[in-house]
XYZ file of N, CA and C in Angstrom:
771
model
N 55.312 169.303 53.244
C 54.801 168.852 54.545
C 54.884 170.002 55.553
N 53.939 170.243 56.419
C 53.685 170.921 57.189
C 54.956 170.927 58.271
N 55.804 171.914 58.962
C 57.166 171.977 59.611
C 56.495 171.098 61.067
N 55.543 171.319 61.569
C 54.940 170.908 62.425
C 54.808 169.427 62.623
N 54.255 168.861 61.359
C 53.809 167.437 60.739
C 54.924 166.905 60.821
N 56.016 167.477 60.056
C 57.829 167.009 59.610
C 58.279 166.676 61.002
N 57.921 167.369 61.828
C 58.651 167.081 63.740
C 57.742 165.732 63.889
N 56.288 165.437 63.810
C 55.730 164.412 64.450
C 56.520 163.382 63.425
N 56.558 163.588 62.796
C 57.202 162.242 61.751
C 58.334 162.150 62.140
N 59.376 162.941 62.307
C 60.686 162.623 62.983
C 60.622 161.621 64.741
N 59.521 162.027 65.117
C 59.454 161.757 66.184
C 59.126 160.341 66.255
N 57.983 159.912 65.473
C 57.523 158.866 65.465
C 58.773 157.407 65.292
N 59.306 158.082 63.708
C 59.893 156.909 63.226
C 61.199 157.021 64.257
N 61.440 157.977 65.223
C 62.413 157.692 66.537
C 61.715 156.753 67.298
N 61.306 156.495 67.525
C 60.021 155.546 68.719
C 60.014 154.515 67.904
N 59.729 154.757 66.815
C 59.302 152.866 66.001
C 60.636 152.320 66.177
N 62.039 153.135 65.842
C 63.374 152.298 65.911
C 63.700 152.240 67.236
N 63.249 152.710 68.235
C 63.357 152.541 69.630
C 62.515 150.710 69.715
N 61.312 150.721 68.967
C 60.286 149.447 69.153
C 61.277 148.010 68.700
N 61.568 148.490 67.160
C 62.078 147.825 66.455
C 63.150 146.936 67.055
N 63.931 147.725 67.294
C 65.329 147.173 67.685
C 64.855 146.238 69.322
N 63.894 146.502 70.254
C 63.719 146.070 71.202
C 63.357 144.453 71.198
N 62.405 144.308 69.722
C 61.729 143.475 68.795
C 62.857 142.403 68.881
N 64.080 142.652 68.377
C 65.273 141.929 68.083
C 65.752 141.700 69.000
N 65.925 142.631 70.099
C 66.667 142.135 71.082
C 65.974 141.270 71.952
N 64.843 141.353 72.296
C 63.545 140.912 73.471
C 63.944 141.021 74.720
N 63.827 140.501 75.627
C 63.766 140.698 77.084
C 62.881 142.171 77.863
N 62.036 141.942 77.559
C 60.793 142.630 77.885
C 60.382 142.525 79.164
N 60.398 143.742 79.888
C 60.108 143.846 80.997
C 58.493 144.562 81.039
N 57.779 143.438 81.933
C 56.475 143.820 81.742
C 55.470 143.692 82.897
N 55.223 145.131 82.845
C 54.333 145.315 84.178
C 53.162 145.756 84.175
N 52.107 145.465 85.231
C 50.182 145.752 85.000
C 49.941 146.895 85.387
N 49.900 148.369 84.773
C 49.035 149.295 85.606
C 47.922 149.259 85.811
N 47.000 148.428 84.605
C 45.926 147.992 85.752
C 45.324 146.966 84.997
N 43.977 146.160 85.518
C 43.817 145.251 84.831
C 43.552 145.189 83.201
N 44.157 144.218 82.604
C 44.234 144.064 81.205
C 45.187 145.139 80.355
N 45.352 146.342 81.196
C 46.949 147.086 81.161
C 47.740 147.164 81.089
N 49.066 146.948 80.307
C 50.401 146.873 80.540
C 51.271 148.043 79.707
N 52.233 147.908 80.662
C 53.497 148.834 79.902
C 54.674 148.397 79.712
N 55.281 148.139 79.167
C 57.094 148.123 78.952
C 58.038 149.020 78.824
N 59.254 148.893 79.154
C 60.137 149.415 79.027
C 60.526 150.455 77.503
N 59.927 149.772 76.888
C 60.246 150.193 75.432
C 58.748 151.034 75.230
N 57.988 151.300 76.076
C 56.654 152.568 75.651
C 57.804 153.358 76.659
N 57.573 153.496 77.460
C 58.464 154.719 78.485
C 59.281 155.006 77.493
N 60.453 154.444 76.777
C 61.435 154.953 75.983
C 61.035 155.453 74.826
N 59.957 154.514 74.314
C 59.407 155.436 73.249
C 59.196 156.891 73.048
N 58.171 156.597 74.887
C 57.447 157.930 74.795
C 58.221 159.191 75.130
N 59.595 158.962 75.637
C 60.278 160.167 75.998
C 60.926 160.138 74.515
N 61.757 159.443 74.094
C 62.005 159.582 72.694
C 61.023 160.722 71.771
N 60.163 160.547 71.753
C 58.914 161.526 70.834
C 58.699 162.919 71.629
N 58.444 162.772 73.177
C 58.622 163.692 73.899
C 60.006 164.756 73.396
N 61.534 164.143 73.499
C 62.294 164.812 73.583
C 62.693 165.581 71.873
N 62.259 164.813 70.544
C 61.985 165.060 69.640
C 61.514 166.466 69.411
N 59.950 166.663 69.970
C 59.280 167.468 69.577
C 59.697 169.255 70.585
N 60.507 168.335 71.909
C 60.575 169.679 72.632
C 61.845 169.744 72.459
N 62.500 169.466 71.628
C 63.543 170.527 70.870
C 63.646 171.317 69.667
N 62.453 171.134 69.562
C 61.586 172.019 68.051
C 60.643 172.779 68.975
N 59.950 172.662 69.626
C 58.854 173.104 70.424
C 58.851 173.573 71.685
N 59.688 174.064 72.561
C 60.357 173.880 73.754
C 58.866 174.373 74.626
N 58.148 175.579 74.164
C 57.127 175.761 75.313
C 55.649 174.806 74.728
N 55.789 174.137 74.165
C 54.165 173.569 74.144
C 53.979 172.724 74.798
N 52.888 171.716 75.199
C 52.424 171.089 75.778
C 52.203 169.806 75.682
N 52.096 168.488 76.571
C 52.387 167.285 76.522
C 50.775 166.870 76.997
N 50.345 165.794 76.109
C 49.436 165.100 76.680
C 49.834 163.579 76.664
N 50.482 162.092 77.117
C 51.213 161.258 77.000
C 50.609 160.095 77.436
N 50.972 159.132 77.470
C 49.238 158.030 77.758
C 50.953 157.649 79.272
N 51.517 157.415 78.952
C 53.058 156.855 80.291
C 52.928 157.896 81.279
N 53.303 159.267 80.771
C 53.524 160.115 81.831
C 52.676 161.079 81.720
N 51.387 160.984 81.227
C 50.681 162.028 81.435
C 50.692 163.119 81.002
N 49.801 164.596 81.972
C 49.774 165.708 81.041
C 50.937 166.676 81.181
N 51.781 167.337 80.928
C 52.149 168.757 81.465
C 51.814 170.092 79.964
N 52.063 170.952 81.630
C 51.925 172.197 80.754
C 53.402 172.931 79.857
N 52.726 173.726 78.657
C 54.028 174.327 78.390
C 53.721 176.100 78.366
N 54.294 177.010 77.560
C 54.462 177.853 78.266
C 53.473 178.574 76.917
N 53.283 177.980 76.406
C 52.146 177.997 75.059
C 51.040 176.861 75.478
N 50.082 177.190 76.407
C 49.421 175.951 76.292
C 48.178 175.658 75.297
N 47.994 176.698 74.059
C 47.043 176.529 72.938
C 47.944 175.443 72.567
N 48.681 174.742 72.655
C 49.503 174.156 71.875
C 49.909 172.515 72.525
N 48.926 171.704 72.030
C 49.399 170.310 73.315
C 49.526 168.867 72.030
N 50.451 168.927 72.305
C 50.639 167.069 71.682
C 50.196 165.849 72.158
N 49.548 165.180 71.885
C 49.030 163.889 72.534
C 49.474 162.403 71.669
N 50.244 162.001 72.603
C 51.398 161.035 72.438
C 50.490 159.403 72.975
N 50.946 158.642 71.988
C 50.416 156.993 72.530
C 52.064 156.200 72.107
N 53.052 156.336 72.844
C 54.033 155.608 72.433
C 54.223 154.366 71.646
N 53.457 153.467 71.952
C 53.029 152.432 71.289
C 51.332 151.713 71.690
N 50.876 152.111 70.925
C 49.202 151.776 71.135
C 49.336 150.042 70.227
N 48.621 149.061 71.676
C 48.538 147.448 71.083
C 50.130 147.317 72.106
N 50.233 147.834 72.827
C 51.389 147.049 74.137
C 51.035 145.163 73.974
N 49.837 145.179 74.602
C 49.390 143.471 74.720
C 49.851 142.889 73.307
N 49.464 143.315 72.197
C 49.286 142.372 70.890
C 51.184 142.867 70.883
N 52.208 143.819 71.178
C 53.493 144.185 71.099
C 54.034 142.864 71.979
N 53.948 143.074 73.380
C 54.072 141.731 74.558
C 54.614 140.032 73.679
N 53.177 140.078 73.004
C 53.155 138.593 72.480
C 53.211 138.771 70.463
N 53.783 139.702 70.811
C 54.263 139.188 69.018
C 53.444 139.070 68.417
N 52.346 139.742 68.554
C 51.015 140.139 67.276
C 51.544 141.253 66.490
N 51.438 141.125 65.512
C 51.969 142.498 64.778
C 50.953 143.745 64.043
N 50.705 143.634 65.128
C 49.502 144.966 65.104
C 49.589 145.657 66.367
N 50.282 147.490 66.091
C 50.676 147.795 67.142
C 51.424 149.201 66.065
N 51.509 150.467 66.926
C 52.165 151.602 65.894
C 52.204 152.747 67.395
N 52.803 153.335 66.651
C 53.135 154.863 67.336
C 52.367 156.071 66.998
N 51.385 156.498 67.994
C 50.411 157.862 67.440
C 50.728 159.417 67.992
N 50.439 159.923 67.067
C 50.965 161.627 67.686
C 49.813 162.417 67.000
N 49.159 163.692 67.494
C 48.932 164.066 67.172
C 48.722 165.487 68.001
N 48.778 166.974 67.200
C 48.797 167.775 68.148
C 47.109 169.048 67.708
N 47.045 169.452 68.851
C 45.809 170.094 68.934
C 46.365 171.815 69.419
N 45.598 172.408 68.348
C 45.890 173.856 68.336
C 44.887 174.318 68.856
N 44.508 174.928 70.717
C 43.408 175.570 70.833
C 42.184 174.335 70.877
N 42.630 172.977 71.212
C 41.710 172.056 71.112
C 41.305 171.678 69.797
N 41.696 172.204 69.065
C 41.610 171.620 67.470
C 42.581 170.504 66.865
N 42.593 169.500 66.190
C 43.498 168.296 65.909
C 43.848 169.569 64.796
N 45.328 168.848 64.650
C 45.513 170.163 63.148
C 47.030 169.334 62.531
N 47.644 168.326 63.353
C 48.491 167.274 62.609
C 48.536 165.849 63.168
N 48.565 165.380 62.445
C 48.357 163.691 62.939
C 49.051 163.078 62.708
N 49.934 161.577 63.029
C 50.586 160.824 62.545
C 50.288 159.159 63.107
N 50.121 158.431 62.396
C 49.779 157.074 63.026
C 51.677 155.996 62.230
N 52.339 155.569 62.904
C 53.329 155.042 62.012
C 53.815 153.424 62.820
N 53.404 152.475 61.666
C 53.480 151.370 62.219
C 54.682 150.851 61.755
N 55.920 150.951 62.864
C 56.847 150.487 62.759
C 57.310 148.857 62.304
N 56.570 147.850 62.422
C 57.055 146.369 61.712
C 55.873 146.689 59.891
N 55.239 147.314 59.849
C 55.262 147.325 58.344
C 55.997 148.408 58.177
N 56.682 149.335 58.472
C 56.865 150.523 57.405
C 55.857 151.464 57.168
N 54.917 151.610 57.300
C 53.889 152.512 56.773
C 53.483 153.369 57.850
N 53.461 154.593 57.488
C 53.304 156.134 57.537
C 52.167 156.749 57.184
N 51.455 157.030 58.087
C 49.706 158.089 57.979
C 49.918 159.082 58.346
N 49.943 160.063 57.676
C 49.775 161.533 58.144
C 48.654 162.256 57.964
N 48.356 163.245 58.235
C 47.142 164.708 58.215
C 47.818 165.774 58.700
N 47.768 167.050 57.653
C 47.363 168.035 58.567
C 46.000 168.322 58.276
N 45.585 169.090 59.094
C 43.926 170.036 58.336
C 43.879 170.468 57.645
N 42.643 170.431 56.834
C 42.663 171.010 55.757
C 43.818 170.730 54.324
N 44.794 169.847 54.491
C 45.894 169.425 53.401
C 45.461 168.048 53.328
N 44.618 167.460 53.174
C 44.943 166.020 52.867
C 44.820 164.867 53.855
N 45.016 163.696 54.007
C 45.766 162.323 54.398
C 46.654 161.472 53.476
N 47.115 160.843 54.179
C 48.497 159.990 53.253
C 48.937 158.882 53.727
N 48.982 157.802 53.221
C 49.733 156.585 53.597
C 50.948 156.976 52.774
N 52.680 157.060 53.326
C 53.591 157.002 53.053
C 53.360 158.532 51.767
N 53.323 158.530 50.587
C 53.083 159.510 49.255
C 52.392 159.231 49.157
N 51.019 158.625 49.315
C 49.632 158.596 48.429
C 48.921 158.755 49.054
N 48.140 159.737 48.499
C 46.878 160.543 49.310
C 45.572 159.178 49.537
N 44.961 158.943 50.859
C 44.322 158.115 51.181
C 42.899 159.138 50.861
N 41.836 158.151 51.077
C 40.330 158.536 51.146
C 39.507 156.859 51.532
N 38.804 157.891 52.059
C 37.847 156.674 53.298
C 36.824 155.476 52.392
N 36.754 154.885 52.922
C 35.928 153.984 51.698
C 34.678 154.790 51.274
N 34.124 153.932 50.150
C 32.855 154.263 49.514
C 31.732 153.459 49.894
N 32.020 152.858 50.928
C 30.774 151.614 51.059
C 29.463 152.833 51.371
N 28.552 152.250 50.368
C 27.274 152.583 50.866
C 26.567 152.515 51.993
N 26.139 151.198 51.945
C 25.621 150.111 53.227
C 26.191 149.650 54.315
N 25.676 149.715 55.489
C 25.968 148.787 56.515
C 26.418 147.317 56.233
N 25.369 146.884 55.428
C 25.325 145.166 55.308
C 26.768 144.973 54.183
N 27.423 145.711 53.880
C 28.117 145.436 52.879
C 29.566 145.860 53.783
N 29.691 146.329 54.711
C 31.048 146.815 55.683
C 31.628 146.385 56.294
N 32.831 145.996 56.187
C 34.298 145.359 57.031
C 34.052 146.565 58.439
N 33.971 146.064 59.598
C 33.652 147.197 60.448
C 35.048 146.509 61.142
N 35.853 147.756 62.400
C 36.654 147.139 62.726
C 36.237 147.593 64.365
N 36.585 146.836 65.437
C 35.903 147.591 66.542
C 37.503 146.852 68.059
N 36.965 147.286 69.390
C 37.506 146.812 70.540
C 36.744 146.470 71.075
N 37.050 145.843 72.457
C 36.721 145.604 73.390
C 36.642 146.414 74.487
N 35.968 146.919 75.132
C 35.978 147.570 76.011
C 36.601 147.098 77.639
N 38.087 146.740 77.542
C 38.558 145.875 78.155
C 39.193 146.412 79.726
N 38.859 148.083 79.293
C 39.221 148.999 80.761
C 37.912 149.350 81.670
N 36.566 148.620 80.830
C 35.214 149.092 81.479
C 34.586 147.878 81.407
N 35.099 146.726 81.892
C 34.161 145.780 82.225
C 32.491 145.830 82.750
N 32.047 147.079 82.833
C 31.159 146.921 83.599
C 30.446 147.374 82.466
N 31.000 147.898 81.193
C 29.880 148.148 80.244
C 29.854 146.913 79.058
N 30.516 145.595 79.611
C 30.935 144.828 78.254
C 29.267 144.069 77.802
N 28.390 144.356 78.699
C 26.389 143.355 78.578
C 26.497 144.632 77.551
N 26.383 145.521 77.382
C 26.231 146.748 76.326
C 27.285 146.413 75.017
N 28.246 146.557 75.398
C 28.918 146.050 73.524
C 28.894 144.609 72.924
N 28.731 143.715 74.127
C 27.990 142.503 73.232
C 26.804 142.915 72.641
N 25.707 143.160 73.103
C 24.505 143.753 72.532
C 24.796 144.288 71.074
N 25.670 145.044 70.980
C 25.973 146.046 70.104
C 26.568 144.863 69.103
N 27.819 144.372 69.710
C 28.178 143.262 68.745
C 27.417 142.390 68.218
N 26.432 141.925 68.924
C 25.489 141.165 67.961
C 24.662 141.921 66.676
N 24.161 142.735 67.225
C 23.381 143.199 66.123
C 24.399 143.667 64.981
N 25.640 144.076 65.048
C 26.369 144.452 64.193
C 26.521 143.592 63.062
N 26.805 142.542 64.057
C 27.165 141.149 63.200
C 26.345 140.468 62.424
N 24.800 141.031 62.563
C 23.780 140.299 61.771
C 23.394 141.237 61.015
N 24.635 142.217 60.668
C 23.943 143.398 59.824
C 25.209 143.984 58.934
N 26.145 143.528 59.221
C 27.546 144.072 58.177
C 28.266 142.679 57.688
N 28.998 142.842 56.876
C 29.791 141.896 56.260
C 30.657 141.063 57.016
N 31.577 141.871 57.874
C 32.197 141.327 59.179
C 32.844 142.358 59.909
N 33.108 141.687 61.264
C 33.804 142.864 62.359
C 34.771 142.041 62.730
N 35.934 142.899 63.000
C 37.735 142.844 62.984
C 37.772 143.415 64.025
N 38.565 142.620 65.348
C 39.072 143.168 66.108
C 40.532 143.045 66.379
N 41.067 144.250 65.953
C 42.921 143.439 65.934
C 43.836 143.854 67.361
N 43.484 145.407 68.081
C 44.033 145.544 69.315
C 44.470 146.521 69.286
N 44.819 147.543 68.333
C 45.144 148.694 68.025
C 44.110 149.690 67.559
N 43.469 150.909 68.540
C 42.638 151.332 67.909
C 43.300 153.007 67.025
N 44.287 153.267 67.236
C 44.995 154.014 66.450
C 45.156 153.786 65.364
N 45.837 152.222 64.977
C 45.864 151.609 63.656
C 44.396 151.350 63.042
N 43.824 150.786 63.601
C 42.606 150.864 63.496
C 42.068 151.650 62.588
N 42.386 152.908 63.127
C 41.346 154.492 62.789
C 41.976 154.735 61.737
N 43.255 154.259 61.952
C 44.167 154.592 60.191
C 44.015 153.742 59.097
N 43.242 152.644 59.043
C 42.414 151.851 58.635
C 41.562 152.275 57.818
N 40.420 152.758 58.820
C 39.360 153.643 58.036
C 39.966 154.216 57.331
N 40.944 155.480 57.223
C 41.214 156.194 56.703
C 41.514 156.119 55.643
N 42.308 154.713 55.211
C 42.940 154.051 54.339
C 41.452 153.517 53.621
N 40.535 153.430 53.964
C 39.823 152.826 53.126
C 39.896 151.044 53.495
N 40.801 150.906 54.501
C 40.780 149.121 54.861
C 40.200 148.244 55.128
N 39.219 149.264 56.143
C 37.666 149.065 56.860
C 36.614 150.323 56.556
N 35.873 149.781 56.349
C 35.080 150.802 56.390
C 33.984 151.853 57.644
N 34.366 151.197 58.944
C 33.949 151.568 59.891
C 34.549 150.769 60.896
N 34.343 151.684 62.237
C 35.037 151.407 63.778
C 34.183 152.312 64.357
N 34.163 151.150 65.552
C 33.507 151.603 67.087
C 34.475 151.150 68.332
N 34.469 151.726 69.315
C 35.134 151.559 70.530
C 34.793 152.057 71.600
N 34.362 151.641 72.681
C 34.019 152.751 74.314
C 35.270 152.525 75.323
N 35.305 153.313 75.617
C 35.951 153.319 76.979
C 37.796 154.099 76.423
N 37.744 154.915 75.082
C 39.260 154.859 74.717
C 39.937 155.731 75.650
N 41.252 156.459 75.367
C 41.867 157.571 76.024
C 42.100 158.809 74.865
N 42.138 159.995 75.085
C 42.111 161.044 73.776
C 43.188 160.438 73.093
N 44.736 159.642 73.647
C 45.973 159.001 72.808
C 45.645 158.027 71.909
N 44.309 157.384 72.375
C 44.432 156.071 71.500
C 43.422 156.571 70.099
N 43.053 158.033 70.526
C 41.857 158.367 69.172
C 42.504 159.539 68.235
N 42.718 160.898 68.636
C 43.701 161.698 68.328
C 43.822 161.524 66.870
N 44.842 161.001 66.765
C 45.754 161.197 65.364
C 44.698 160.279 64.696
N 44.162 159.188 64.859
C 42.988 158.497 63.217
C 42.188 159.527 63.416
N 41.385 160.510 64.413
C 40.597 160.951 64.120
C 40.674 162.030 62.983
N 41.877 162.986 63.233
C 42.203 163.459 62.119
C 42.571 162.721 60.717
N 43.277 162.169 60.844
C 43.301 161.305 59.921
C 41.958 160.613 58.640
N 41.031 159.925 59.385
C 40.031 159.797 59.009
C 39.202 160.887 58.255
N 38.820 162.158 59.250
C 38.657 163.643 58.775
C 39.018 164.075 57.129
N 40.398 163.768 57.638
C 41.322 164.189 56.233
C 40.705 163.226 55.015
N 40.486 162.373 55.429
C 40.406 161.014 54.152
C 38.919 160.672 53.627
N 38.158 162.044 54.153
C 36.897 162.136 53.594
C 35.827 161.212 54.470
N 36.405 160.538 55.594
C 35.503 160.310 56.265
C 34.388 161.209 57.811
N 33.882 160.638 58.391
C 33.108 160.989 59.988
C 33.808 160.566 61.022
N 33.978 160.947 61.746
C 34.283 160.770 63.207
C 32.845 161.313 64.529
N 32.345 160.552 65.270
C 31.568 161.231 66.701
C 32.010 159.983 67.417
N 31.004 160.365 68.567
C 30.496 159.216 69.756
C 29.352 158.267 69.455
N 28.984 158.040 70.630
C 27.880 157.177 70.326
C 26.829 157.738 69.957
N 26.904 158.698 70.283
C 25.388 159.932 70.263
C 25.471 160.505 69.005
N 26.585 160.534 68.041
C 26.406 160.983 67.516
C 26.882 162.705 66.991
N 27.532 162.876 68.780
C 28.158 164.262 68.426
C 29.532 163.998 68.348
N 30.212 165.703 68.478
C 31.751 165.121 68.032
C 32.548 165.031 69.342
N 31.961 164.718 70.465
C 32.696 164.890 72.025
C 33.510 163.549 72.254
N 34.113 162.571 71.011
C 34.497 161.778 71.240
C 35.944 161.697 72.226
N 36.681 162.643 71.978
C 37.546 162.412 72.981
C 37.581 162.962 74.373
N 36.456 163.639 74.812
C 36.252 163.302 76.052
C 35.311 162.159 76.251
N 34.773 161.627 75.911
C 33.657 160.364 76.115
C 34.703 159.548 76.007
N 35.396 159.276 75.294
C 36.518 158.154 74.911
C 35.597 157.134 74.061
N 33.966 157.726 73.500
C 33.609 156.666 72.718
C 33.666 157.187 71.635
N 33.832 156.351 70.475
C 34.078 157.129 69.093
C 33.570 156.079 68.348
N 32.977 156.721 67.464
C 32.017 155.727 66.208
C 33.264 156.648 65.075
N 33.361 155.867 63.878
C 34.084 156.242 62.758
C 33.623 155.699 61.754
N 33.215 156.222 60.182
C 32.930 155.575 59.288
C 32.994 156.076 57.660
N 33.022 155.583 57.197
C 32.452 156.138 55.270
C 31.148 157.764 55.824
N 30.787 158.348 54.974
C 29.575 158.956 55.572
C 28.197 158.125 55.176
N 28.700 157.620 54.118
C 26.883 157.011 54.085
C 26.612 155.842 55.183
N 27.592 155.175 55.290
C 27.246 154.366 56.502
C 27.001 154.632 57.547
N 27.570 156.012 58.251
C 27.554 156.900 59.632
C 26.708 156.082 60.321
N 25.322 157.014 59.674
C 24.199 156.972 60.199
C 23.881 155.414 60.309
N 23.775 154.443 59.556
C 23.308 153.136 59.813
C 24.059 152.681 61.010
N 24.985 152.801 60.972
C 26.118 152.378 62.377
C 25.874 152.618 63.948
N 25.411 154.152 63.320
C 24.885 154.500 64.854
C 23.175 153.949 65.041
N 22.776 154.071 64.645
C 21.652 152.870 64.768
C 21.239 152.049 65.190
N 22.556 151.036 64.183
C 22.638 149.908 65.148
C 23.368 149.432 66.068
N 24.286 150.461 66.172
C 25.019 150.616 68.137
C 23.993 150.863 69.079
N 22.800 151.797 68.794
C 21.915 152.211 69.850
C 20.771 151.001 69.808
């Protein structure tokens, strides 16, 4: 494993037992940063947990953090982008879909990833160019051919109300054209999904680079596509990201547009 990769994994499964144990204890303190938004006590702890992890291996690189935001380090080719716990809401109410994402970018390049969902146990990694992995076994993206034959998994665009007449649109036609669409609340897990071969495609607008990051590599690694809606690869500044098998890509974007 990559020495780099070995820190996000240390980091992570610090944050999941930060989740875990909170799980057991409950008393959840829970507040709106904005609508349909929330944070708890246990993402802040997470997220410094992973924070303090990596910058004692890393002391000058750089933080990108969905809690506290960006800072600089003294290497700034070098930035980590942290989702302490991506699926807070489905975490809140005891949905168990919900994980810890890391992933760091060399020079703007993804180059290690980690998605780790603390109430199953299971562990996604990437670096570039080496692979993907659930726990020891090398993952690869599904084989679905077809659209009409694809478990697609998607969100809601629940921070951009003003574009939701556009992803119904989208949702319909999807729906009269793939096997079925899954929306569980995690689009990190999600993307590690694809990767896994679980789903065979995901769409989402409105994300943050934390909530895409690490599946995107991930996915990458596992022989799948990653863009936007358009089609190019500017997904994490757009925050829209299409993901899929490759033969499906193209049908997907299609019938999103």
């Amino acid at each position: 494993m990559h020495p780099m990769l070995n820190i996000a994994v240390k980091a992570a499964r610090r944050a999941g037992s930060i989740i875990n144990r909170a799980t057991l204890e409950g008393g959840l303190e829970v507040h709106a940063k904005n609508r349909n938004d929330f944070v708890t006590q246990v993402d802040r702890a997470a997220e410094q947990a992973v924070i303090d992890v990596i910058r004692r291996a890393y002391p000058d690189h750089g933080f990108l953090a969905e809690e506290s935001g960006a800072s600089a380090g003294a290497r700034p080719e070098y930035r980590w982008v942290i989702d302490p716990l991506d699926g807070t809401t489905n975490y809140i109410h005891g949905f168990p879909q919900y994980c810890v994402s890391i992933a760091l970018q060399h020079k703007d390049v993804l180059t290690q990833a980690v998605v780790y969902d603390p109430g199953k146990n299971e562990l996604f990694t990437a670096s570039r160019g080496r692979g993907a992995f659930l726990d020891d076994r090398r993952m690869r993206a599904s084989k679905c051919a077809h659209l009409k034959d694809a478990l697609v998994g998607t969100g809601f665009p629940f921070k951009e109300l003003g574009r939701l007449d556009l992803y119904l649109r989208q949702l319909r036609n999807l729906m009269g054209t793939c096997s079925g669409v899954r929306r569980a609340g995690s689009a990190a897990l999600d993307l590690a999904y694809v990767a896994a071969g679980r789903l065979d495609a995901f769409w989402e607008m409105g994300l943050s680079p934390w909530d895409m990051a690490a599946g995107a590599l991930l996915i990458q690694e596992a022989g799948g596509l990653t863009c936007d809606l358009e089609g190019k690869p500017d997904f994490l500044a757009s925050g829209d990201i299409v993901a899929a098998s490759p033969k499906v890509l193209q049908e997907l974007l299609s019938a999103l547009k």
